[in-house]
mmCIF file of C-alpha atoms in Angstrom:
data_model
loop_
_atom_site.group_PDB
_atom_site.id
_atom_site.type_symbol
_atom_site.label_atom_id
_atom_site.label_comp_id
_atom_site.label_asym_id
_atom_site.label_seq_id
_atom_site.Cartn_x
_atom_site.Cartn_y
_atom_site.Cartn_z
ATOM 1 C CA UNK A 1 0.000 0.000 0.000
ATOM 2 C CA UNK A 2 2.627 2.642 1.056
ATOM 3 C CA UNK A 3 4.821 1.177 -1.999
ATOM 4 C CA UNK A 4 1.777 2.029 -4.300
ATOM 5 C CA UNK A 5 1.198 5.116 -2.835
ATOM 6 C CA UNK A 6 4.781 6.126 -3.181
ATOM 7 C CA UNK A 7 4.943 4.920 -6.589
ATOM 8 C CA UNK A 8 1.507 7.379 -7.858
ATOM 9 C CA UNK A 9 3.348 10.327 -5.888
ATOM 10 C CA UNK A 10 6.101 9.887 -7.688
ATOM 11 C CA UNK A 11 4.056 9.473 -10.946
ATOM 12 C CA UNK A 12 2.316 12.725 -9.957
ATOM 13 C CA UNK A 13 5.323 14.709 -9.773
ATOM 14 C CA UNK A 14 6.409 13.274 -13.148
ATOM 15 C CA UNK A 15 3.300 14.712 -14.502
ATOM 16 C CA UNK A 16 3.589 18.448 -12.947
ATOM 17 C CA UNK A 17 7.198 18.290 -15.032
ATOM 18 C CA UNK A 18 4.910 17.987 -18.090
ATOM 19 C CA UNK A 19 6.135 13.879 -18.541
ATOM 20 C CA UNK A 20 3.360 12.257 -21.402
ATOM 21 C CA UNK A 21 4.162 8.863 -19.921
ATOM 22 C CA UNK A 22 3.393 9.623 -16.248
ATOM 23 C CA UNK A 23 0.141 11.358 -17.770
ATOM 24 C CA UNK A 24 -0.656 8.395 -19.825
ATOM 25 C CA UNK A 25 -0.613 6.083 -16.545
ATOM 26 C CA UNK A 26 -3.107 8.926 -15.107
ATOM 27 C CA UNK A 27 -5.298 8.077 -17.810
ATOM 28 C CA UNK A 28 -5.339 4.587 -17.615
ATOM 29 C CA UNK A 29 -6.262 4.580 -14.013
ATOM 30 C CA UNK A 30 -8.944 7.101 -14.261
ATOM 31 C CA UNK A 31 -10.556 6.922 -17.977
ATOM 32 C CA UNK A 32 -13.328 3.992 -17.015
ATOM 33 C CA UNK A 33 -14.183 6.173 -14.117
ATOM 34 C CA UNK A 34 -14.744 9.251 -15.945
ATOM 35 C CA UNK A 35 -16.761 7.526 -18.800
ATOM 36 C CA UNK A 36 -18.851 5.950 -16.339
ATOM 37 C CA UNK A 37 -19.889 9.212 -14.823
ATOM 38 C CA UNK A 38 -20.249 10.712 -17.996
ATOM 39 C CA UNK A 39 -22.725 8.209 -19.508
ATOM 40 C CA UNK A 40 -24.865 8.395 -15.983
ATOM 41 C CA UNK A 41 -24.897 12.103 -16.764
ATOM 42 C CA UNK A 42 -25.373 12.136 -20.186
ATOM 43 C CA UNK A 43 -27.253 9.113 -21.026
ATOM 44 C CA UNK A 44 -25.260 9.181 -24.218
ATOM 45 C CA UNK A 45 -21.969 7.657 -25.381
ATOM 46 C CA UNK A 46 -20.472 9.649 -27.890
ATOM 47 C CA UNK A 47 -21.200 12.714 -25.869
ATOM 48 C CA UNK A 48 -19.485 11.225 -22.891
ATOM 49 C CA UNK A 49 -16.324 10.208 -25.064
ATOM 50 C CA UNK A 50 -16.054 13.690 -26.088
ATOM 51 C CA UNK A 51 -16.672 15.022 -22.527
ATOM 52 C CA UNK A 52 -14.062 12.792 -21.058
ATOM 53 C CA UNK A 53 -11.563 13.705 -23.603
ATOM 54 C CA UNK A 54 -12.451 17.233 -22.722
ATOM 55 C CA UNK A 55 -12.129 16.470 -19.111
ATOM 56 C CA UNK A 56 -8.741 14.980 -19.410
ATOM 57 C CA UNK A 57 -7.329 17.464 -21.935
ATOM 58 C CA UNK A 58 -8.226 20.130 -19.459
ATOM 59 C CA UNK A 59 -6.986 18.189 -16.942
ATOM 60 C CA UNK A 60 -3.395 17.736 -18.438
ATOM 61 C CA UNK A 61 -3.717 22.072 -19.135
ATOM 62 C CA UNK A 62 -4.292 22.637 -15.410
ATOM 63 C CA UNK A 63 -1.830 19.833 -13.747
ATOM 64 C CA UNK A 64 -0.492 22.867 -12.001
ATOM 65 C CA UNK A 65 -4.425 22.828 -9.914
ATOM 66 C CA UNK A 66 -3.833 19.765 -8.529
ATOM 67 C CA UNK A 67 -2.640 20.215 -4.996
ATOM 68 C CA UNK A 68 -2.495 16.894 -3.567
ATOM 69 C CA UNK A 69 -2.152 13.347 -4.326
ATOM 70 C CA UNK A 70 -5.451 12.377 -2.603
ATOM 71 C CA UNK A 71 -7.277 14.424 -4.340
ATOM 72 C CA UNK A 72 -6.415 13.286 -7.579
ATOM 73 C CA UNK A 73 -10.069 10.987 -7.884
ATOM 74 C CA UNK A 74 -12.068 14.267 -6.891
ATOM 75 C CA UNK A 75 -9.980 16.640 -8.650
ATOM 76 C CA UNK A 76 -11.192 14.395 -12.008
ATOM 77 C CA UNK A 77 -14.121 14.123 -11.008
ATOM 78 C CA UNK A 78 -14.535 17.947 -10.219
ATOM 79 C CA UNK A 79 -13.218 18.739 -13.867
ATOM 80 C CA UNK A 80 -15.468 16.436 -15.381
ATOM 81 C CA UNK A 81 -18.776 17.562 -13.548
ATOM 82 C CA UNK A 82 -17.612 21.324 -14.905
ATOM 83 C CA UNK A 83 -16.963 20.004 -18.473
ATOM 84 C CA UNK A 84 -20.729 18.435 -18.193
ATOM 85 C CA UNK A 85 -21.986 21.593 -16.527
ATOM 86 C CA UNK A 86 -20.968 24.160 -19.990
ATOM 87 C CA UNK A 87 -21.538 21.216 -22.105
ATOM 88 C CA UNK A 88 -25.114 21.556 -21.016
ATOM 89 C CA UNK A 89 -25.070 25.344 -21.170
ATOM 90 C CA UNK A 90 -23.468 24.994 -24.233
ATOM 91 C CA UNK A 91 -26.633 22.079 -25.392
ATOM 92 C CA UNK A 92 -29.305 24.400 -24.393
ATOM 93 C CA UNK A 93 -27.829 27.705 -25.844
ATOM 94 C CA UNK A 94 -27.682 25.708 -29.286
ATOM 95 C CA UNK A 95 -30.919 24.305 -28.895
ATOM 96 C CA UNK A 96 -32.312 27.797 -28.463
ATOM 97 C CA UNK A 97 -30.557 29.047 -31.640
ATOM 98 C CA UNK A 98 -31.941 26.052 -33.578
ATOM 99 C CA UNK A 99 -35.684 26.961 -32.031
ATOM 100 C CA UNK A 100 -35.008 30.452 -33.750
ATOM 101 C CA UNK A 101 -33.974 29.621 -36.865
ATOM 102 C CA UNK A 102 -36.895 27.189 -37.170
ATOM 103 C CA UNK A 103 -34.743 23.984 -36.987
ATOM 104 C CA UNK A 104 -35.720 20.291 -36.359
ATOM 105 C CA UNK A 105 -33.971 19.858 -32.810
ATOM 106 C CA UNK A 106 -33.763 16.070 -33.765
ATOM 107 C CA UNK A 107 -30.784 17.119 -36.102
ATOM 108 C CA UNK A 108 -28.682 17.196 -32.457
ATOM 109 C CA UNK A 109 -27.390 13.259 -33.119
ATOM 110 C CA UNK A 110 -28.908 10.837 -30.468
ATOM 111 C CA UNK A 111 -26.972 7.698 -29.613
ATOM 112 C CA UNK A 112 -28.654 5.110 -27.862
ATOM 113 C CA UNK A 113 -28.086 5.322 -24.117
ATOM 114 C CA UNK A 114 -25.063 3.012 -23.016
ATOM 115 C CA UNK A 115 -27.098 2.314 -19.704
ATOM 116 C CA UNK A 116 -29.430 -0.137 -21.788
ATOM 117 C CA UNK A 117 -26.639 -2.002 -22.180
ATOM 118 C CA UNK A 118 -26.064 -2.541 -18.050
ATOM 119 C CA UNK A 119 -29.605 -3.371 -17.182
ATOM 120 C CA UNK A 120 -29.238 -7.050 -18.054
ATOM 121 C CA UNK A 121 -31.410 -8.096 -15.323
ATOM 122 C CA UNK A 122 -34.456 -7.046 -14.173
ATOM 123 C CA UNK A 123 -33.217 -5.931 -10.911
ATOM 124 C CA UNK A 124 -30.815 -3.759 -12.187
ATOM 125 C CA UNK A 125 -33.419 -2.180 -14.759
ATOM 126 C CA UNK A 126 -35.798 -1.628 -11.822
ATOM 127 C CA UNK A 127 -33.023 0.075 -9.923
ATOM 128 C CA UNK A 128 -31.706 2.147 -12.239
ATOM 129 C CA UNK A 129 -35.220 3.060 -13.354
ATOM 130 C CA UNK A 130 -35.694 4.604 -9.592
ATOM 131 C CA UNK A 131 -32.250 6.076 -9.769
ATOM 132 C CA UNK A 132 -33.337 8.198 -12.538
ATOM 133 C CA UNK A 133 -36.717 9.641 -10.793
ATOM 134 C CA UNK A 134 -34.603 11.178 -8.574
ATOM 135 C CA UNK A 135 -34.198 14.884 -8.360
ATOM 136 C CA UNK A 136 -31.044 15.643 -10.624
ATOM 137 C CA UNK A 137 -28.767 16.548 -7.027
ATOM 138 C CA UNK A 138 -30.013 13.413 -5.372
ATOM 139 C CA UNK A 139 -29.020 11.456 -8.764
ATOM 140 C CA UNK A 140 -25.640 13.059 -8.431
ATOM 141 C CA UNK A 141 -25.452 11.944 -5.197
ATOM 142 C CA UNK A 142 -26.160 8.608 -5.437
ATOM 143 C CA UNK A 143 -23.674 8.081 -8.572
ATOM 144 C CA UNK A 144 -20.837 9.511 -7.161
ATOM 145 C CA UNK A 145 -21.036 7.868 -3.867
ATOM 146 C CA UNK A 146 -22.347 4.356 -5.269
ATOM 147 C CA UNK A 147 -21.178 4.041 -8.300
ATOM 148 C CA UNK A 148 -17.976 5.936 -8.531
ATOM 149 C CA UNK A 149 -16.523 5.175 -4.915
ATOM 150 C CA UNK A 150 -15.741 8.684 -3.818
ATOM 151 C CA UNK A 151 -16.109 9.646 -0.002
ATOM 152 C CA UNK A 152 -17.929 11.797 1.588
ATOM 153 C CA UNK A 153 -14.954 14.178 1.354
ATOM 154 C CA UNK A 154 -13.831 13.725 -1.947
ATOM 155 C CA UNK A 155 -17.724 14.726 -2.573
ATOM 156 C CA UNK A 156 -17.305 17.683 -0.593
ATOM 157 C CA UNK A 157 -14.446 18.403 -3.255
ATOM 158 C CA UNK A 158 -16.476 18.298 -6.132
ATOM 159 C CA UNK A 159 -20.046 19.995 -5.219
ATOM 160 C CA UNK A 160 -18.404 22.571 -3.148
ATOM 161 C CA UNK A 161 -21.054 21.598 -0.575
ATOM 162 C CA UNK A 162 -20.279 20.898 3.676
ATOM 163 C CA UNK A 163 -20.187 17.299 4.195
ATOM 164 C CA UNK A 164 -22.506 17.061 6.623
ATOM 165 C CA UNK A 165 -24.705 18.562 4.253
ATOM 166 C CA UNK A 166 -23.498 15.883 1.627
ATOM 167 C CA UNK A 167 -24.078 12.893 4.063
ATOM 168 C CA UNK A 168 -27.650 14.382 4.837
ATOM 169 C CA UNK A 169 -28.682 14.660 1.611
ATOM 170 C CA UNK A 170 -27.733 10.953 0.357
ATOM 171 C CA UNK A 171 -29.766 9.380 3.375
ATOM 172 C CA UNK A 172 -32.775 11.595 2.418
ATOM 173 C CA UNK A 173 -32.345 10.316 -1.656
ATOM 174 C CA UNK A 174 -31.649 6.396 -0.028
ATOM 175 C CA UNK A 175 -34.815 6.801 1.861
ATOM 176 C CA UNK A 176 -36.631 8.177 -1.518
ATOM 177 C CA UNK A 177 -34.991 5.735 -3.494
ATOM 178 C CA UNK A 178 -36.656 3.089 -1.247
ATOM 179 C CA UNK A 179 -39.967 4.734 -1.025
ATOM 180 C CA UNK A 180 -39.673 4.496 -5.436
ATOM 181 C CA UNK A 181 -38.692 0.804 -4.936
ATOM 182 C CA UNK A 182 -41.570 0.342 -2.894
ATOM 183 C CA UNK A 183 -44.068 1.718 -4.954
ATOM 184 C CA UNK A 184 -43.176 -0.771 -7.324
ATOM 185 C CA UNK A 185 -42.483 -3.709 -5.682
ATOM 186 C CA UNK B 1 -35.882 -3.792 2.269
ATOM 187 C CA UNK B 2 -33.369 -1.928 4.418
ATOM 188 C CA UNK B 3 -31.393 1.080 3.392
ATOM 189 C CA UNK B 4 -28.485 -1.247 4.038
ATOM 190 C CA UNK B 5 -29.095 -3.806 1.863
ATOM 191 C CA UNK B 6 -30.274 -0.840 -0.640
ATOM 192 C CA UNK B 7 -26.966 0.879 -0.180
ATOM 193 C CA UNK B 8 -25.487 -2.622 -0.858
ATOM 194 C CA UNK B 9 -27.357 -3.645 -4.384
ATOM 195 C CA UNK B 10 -26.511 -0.150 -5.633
ATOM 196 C CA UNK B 11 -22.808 -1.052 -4.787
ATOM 197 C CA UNK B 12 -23.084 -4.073 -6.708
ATOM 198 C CA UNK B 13 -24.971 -2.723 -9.810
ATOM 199 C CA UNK B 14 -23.399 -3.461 -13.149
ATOM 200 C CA UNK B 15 -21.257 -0.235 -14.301
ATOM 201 C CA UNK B 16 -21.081 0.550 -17.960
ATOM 202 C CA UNK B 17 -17.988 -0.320 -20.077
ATOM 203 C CA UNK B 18 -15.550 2.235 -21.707
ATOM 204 C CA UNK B 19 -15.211 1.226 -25.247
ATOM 205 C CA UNK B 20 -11.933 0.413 -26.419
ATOM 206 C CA UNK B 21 -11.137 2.716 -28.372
ATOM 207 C CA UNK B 22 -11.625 5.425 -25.701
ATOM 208 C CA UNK B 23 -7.936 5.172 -24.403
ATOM 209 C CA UNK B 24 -6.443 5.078 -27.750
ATOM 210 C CA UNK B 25 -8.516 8.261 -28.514
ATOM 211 C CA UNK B 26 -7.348 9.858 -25.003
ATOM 212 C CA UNK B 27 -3.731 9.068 -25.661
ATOM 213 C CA UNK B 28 -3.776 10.894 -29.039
ATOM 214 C CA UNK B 29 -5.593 13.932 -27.474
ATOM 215 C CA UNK B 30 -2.670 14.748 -25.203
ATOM 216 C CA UNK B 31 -0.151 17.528 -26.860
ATOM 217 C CA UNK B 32 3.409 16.528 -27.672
ATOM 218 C CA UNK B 33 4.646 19.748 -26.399
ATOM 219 C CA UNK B 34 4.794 19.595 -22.536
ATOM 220 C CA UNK B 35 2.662 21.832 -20.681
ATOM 221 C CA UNK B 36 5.390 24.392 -19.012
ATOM 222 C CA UNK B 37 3.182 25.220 -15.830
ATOM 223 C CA UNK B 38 4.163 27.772 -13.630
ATOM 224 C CA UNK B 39 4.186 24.726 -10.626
ATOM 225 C CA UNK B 40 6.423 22.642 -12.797
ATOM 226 C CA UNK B 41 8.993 25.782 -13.638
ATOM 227 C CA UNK B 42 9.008 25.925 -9.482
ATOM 228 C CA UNK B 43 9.582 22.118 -9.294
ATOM 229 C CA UNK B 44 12.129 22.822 -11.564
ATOM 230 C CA UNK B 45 14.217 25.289 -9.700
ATOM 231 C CA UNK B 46 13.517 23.656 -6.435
ATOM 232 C CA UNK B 47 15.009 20.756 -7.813
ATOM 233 C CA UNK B 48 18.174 22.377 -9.000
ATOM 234 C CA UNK B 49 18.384 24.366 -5.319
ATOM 235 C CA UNK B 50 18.229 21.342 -3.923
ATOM 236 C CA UNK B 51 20.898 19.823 -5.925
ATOM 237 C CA UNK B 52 23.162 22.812 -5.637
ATOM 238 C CA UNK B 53 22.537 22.856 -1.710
ATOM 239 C CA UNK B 54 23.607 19.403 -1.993
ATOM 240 C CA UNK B 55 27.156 19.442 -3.724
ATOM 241 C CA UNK B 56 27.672 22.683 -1.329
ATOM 242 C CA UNK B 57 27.085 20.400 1.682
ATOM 243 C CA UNK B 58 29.149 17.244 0.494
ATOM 244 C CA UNK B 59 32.079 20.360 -0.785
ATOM 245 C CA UNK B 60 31.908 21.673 2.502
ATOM 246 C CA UNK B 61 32.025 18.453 4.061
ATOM 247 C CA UNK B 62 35.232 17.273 2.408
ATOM 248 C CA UNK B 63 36.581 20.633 2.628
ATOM 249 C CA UNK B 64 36.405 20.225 6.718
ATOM 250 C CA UNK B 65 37.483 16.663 6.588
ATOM 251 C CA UNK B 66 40.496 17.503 5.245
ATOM 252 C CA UNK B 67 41.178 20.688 7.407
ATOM 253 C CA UNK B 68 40.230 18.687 9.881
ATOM 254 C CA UNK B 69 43.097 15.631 9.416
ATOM 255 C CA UNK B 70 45.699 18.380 7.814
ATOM 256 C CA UNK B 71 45.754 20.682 11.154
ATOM 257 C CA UNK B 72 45.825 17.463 13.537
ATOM 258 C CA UNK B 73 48.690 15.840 11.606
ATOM 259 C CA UNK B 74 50.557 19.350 11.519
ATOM 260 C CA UNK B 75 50.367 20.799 15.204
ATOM 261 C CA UNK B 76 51.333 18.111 17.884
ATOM 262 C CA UNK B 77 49.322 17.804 21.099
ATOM 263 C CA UNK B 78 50.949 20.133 23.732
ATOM 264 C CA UNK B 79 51.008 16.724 25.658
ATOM 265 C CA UNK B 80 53.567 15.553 23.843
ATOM 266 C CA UNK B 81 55.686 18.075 24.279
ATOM 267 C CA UNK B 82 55.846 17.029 28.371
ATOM 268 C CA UNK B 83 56.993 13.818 27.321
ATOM 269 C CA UNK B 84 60.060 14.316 25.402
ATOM 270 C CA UNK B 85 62.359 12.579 27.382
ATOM 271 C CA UNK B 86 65.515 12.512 25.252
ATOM 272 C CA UNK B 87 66.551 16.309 25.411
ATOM 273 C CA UNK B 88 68.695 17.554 28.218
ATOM 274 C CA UNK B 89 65.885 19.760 28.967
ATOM 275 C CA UNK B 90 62.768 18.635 30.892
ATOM 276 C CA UNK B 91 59.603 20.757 31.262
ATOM 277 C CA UNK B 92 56.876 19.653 33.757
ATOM 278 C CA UNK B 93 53.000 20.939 34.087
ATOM 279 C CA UNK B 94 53.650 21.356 37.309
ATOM 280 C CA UNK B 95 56.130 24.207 36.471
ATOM 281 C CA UNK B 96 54.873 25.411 33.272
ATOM 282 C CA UNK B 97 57.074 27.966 31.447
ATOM 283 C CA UNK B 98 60.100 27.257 33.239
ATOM 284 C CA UNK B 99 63.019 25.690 31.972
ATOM 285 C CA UNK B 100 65.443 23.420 33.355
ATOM 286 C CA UNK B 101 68.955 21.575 32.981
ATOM 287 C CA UNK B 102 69.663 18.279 33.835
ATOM 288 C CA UNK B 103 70.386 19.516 37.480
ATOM 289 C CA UNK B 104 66.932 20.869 37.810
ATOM 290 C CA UNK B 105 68.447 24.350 37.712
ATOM 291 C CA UNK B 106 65.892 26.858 36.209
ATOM 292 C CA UNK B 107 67.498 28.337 33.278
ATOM 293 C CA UNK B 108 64.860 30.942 32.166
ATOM 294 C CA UNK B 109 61.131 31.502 32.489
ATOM 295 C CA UNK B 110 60.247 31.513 28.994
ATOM 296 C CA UNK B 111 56.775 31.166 26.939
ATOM 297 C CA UNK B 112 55.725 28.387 25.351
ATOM 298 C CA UNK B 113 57.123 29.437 21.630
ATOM 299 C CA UNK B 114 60.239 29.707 23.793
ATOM 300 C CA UNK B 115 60.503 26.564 24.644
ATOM 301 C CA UNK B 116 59.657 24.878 21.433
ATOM 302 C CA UNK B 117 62.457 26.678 20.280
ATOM 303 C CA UNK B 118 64.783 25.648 22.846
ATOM 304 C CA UNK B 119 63.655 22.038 22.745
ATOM 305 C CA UNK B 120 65.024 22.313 19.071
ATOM 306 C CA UNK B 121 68.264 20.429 19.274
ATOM 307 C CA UNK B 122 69.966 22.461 16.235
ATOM 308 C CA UNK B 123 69.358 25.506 18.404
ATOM 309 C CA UNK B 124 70.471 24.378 21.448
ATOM 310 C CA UNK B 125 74.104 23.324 20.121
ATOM 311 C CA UNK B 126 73.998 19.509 20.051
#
């Protein structure tokens, strides 16, 4: 454990000299992470290609941002929820102009939604069907604590929110979540 | 169902794959000019302080080492100046700065340069 963690410091400090190889490790270790995220935000898989090529290109720009070793998971994470943010600005600002000129919105490709693909079972499907009822914070929530493994302080990281405030909020969308699964059942 | 075991299936649910080609596609995004941040221009320099501090502490080091062994080898130890047995002259701590003959006669009271110089057998005469 210390061995590994001494071997990604040292990585990390190979990367802040501008080394491609170090980065290229970086991506490795983080890539499936920041795709997954991306498709539960999205709901669309070449849109979260492009937005986690965006994330890690503006990643490798701001390498000097990156403080601490620890924070490495969060600080992705942080960059990525941005990049989704003004991708969505940037969605809805086009959609707009498109309403104006008295454009078909449908021209905006749709790709089917790579989630399809994980709902094998009928379990799953009926769990991620909940998921998605949520309000769009609770879904956050859940995703980044559930599905991507971050803590209640690496959360704290990338909302900007107390984490008391982050820890009260995921027991009130568990306890909606059930109340959904419930309903259904 | 408890939130537990709730907390517990959505821990287990099936995550969605990264194509293949994603990493491919990520590698060729990243510029073949290094990014020259402002925190690795600082690494930078700190490194080379840190390297210069070094050699300056090893130079320093050696440097003392040897002033070190050259002064020891070139003054003796005043103690063995009390022990020299074979001159006609004896000095004693007891009765520092004072000469004497092989009679215990004083002969002079004389500093310590003094009597290095007297010990000096081509200055004495022999």
């Amino acid at each position: 454990m210390l061995v590994r963690r001494g071997t990604q410091r040292q990585n990390l400090k190979h990367i802040r000299l501008g080394r491609r190889k170090a980065y290229e490790t970086l991506i490795c270790q983080h890539y499936k992470a920041i795709y997954g995220f991306m498709v539960y935000l999205t709901g669309d898989k070449n849109r979260s290609e492009d937005l986690t090529q965006d994330t890690f290109v503006a990643a490798w720009a701001n390498i000097d941002g990156l403080r601490d070793h620890a924070s490495l998971k969060s600080w992705l994470h942080q960059i990525a929820y941005r990049k989704f943010i003004d991708s969505q600005r940037a969605t809805k600002h086009n959609r707009t102009l498109l309403k104006n000129m008295a454009e078909a919105t449908s021209d905006i490709a749709e790709t089917p939604n790579p989630l399809y693909q994980v709902m094998a079972d009928e379990h799953s499907a009926l769990l991620y069907d909940a998921i998605g009822k949520l309000e769009p914070s609770q879904y956050l929530l859940i995703i980044l604590h559930y599905f991507q493994g971050l803590s209640f302080r690496e959360m704290t990281a990338v909302l900007g929110r107390p984490t008391g405030t982050v820890k009260w909020q995921i027991g009130k969308a568990l306890k909606t979540l059930k109340s959904f699964l419930s309903e259904r059942v | 169902m408890t939130l537990r075991s709730l907390e517990e299936r959505l821990r287990h649910l099936p995550q969605p794959q990264a194509p293949k080609t994603l990493k491919a596609r990520l590698f060729a995004t990243i510029p073949d000019t290094q990014p020259q941040t402002v925190g690795a221009v600082r690494l930078k320099w700190r490194f080379r302080i840190r390297n210069f501090g070094a050699t300056a502490a090893a130079a320093v080091l050696i440097f003392a080492f040897m002033f070190t062994v050259n002064h020891a080898l070139s003054i003796p130890p005043q103690a063995l100046l009390t022990e020299l047995e074979d001159v006609s002259l004896c000095y004693t701590g007891r009765q520092q700065h004072f000469l004497y003959d092989q009679n215990d006669a004083p002969l002079a009271l004389t500093s310590l340069p003094d009597m290095q110089r007297l010990i000096n057998p081509n200055e004495i005469g022999y």
